[in-house]
XYZ file of C-alpha atoms in Angstrom:
273
model
C 99.682 79.204 112.857
C 100.004 82.842 113.945
C 99.112 85.554 111.439
C 101.392 88.595 111.775
C 99.841 91.899 110.637
C 102.028 95.038 110.494
C 100.466 97.683 112.753
C 101.094 101.437 112.851
C 99.240 103.930 115.016
C 99.210 107.449 113.616
C 97.911 110.755 114.955
C 96.343 112.420 111.904
C 95.847 116.189 111.626
C 98.268 116.545 114.532
C 100.653 119.483 115.019
C 102.004 118.324 118.389
C 102.109 115.210 120.588
C 98.760 114.051 121.988
C 96.743 115.995 119.418
C 94.903 115.017 116.252
C 92.940 111.832 115.704
C 94.578 108.435 116.348
C 94.076 105.745 113.715
C 95.460 102.243 113.384
C 96.774 101.294 109.941
C 96.955 97.537 109.368
C 98.533 96.112 106.220
C 96.957 92.854 105.046
C 98.098 90.488 102.298
C 94.483 89.620 101.533
C 91.097 90.407 103.051
C 90.126 88.612 106.242
C 86.453 87.866 107.033
C 84.482 90.978 107.955
C 83.788 89.634 111.441
C 87.538 89.322 112.055
C 88.199 92.860 110.815
C 85.467 94.166 113.119
C 86.860 92.236 116.080
C 90.353 93.645 115.475
C 88.945 97.189 115.306
C 87.054 96.594 118.546
C 90.233 95.403 120.234
C 92.214 98.390 118.941
C 89.446 100.600 120.416
C 90.366 103.653 118.338
C 87.917 105.851 116.480
C 88.949 104.028 113.297
C 91.130 101.161 112.194
C 92.147 101.258 108.526
C 92.826 97.993 106.709
C 94.774 98.031 103.441
C 95.527 95.425 100.772
C 98.062 96.155 98.006
C 96.520 96.028 94.534
C 98.227 94.385 91.541
C 100.027 96.468 88.948
C 97.604 97.851 86.400
C 94.684 98.003 88.852
C 94.529 101.798 88.595
C 95.123 102.341 92.313
C 97.809 101.368 94.807
C 95.788 99.923 97.703
C 92.297 98.839 98.591
C 91.157 100.502 101.812
C 88.407 99.919 104.372
C 87.685 101.537 107.744
C 86.064 100.214 110.939
C 85.088 101.881 114.212
C 84.948 99.599 117.276
C 81.369 98.655 116.301
C 80.741 99.266 112.553
C 82.305 99.630 109.108
C 82.038 103.214 107.813
C 81.540 104.547 104.288
C 84.238 107.235 104.524
C 86.944 108.132 107.019
C 89.240 111.031 106.235
C 91.704 110.891 109.111
C 92.388 107.151 108.741
C 92.920 107.661 104.990
C 95.419 110.412 105.754
C 97.089 108.090 108.282
C 97.225 105.294 105.694
C 98.860 107.663 103.220
C 101.397 108.681 105.864
C 102.339 105.024 106.417
C 102.322 103.824 102.789
C 103.437 106.732 100.607
C 107.125 105.833 101.035
C 109.352 107.665 98.541
C 106.443 108.413 96.202
C 104.782 111.768 95.724
C 101.295 110.297 96.022
C 99.351 107.153 96.871
C 95.879 106.266 95.573
C 93.386 104.236 97.633
C 90.404 102.362 96.195
C 87.409 102.240 98.551
C 84.057 100.494 98.373
C 81.713 103.418 98.981
C 83.709 106.641 98.552
C 85.511 106.035 95.246
C 89.258 106.474 94.798
C 90.955 108.737 97.359
C 94.285 110.438 96.685
C 96.961 111.385 99.247
C 99.828 113.603 98.045
C 102.789 115.285 99.671
C 102.198 118.926 100.644
C 105.288 120.537 102.135
C 105.907 118.913 105.510
C 102.375 117.504 105.552
C 99.939 115.654 103.335
C 96.964 116.641 101.211
C 93.958 114.341 101.049
C 91.385 114.608 98.279
C 87.909 113.369 99.223
C 84.515 113.538 97.510
C 82.416 116.593 98.290
C 79.339 115.352 100.177
C 77.582 118.676 100.572
C 74.846 118.990 103.162
C 71.664 120.840 102.225
C 69.302 122.819 104.489
C 66.694 120.519 105.976
C 64.522 120.479 109.067
C 65.500 117.604 111.320
C 62.441 116.888 113.469
C 63.920 113.563 114.597
C 66.849 115.433 116.142
C 65.346 117.913 118.630
C 68.571 119.828 119.412
C 70.279 116.597 120.540
C 73.540 118.362 121.273
C 72.110 121.227 123.309
C 72.632 124.934 122.797
C 71.000 127.344 120.350
C 71.001 125.926 116.812
C 70.689 128.480 113.994
C 70.457 126.119 111.007
C 70.231 122.395 110.341
C 71.475 120.580 107.251
C 71.480 116.980 106.062
C 73.472 114.770 103.712
C 71.924 111.427 102.786
C 73.724 108.495 104.318
C 73.494 109.740 107.890
C 75.218 113.140 108.198
C 73.421 115.791 110.271
C 74.815 119.333 110.588
C 73.925 121.830 113.320
C 75.114 125.402 112.778
C 75.729 127.450 115.936
C 76.326 131.187 116.327
C 79.931 131.142 117.523
C 82.888 129.140 118.811
C 81.911 129.578 122.446
C 78.638 127.741 121.764
C 80.532 124.848 120.172
C 82.965 124.500 123.051
C 80.151 124.659 125.609
C 78.221 121.677 124.192
C 77.597 118.824 126.636
C 75.805 116.122 124.626
C 73.771 113.393 126.284
C 75.618 110.454 124.731
C 73.265 107.892 126.204
C 70.325 109.513 124.431
C 72.298 110.010 121.224
C 73.128 106.316 120.920
C 69.443 105.703 120.225
C 69.672 107.801 117.046
C 71.805 105.108 115.419
C 74.630 105.432 112.918
C 74.365 109.177 112.239
C 77.369 111.508 112.237
C 76.379 114.644 114.194
C 78.380 117.722 113.191
C 78.237 120.923 115.249
C 79.898 123.861 113.505
C 80.235 127.651 113.799
C 82.465 130.555 112.795
C 85.804 130.273 114.561
C 88.105 132.721 116.282
C 91.689 131.669 115.487
C 90.427 129.721 112.439
C 87.648 130.437 109.961
C 85.547 127.496 111.133
C 85.300 125.486 114.336
C 83.469 122.175 114.770
C 82.868 119.193 117.002
C 81.727 115.803 115.752
C 79.845 112.989 117.485
C 78.993 109.408 116.474
C 77.653 107.658 119.610
C 75.503 105.276 117.556
C 78.627 104.121 115.712
C 80.744 103.495 118.788
C 82.535 106.881 118.954
C 81.086 109.402 121.418
C 83.223 112.314 120.205
C 85.616 112.029 117.273
C 88.800 114.088 117.752
C 89.277 115.269 114.118
C 86.963 114.155 111.314
C 87.847 114.410 107.636
C 84.451 113.150 106.474
C 82.678 115.882 108.435
C 84.609 118.537 106.531
C 83.552 116.954 103.224
C 79.975 117.528 104.379
C 80.380 121.136 105.568
C 82.958 122.409 103.038
C 80.449 123.665 100.462
C 78.344 125.382 103.144
C 81.313 127.266 104.560
C 82.831 128.079 101.163
C 79.555 129.729 100.168
C 79.125 131.510 103.489
C 82.736 132.765 103.559
C 82.715 133.665 99.858
C 85.871 131.727 99.002
C 86.832 128.079 98.377
C 89.663 127.923 100.953
C 89.298 128.104 104.709
C 91.032 127.056 107.908
C 89.326 124.780 110.393
C 89.741 123.631 113.971
C 88.011 120.623 115.496
C 87.602 121.599 119.136
C 87.689 118.163 120.748
C 89.721 117.488 123.887
C 92.696 116.460 121.708
C 92.042 119.067 119.023
C 93.263 119.271 115.464
C 93.715 121.700 112.587
C 92.977 121.381 108.882
C 93.222 123.524 105.796
C 90.190 122.916 103.559
C 89.649 123.665 99.884
C 86.541 123.070 97.794
C 87.572 122.008 94.279
C 85.640 121.706 91.026
C 86.436 119.136 88.356
C 87.148 115.466 88.001
C 87.625 113.238 91.031
C 90.558 110.878 90.639
C 89.628 107.378 89.580
C 85.861 107.913 89.501
C 85.525 108.816 85.825
C 82.909 111.476 86.455
C 82.802 115.204 86.871
C 82.092 116.475 90.339
C 83.390 118.551 93.190
C 85.945 117.360 95.692
C 87.383 118.604 98.978
C 91.105 118.733 99.689
C 92.172 118.593 103.337
C 95.749 119.382 104.315
C 97.439 118.566 107.600
C 100.274 116.773 109.359
C 100.585 113.246 110.728
C 102.710 111.725 113.490
C 103.584 108.048 113.895
C 103.296 107.094 117.563
C 103.376 103.257 117.602
C 104.864 100.626 115.269
C 104.628 96.887 115.773
C 102.958 93.628 114.818
C 99.446 92.481 115.557
C 99.398 88.696 116.193
C 96.208 86.906 115.254
């Protein structure tokens, strides 16, 4: 018997064709074995595949959500959550996703785009002796967020765009998200993001990375709102805001980060298993 899974490919944080970060959104009736989910993500061969399962009425959220790169399951993926909201929000004003490691994540309408609220995972200054300038260039500061998020602060946008990482060497670091960031020119902040140990050499636009750097840049810029560009080959733009207060669905006080951007559906179809 063939299992038919609705499939939508979405460019998240995309203002034009062939920009933003592609994600597959796959709507399941119930969870498949993890090995099957991983194999589907590997076959899709996108930075992330998002799998959703509708939750029963009264569950407190609309969908359960998980994300896989071609090689691993990840704890948080912003762009694939935004893509999932784009596919599933329908006529509603918002859709709430329940995740296993990042709490409940809210997507709401915001003009002609969407706003995504994520937990604030602030990085703190820390020497990173195990990462001897793995991306190249002149690093001014290094920061770390537990769970595998390393931040390298550079002097300017030109330094970010000039980076030529040795991906072969970086794969040996393992599942660590490497974030290179600097003051921008057309935007307040510019970044590039790499995850070779997780099967993604360079991620086009990374919501999770902006959860990690939002507090740093808000403090440095002296305001909670800033514009951001991820200077990958595809490129993408985000508006970022650091918020204080309660995070939806988590029942605890804490800061969150709201990312705003646009999405574009590029493929619709069925995945046959």
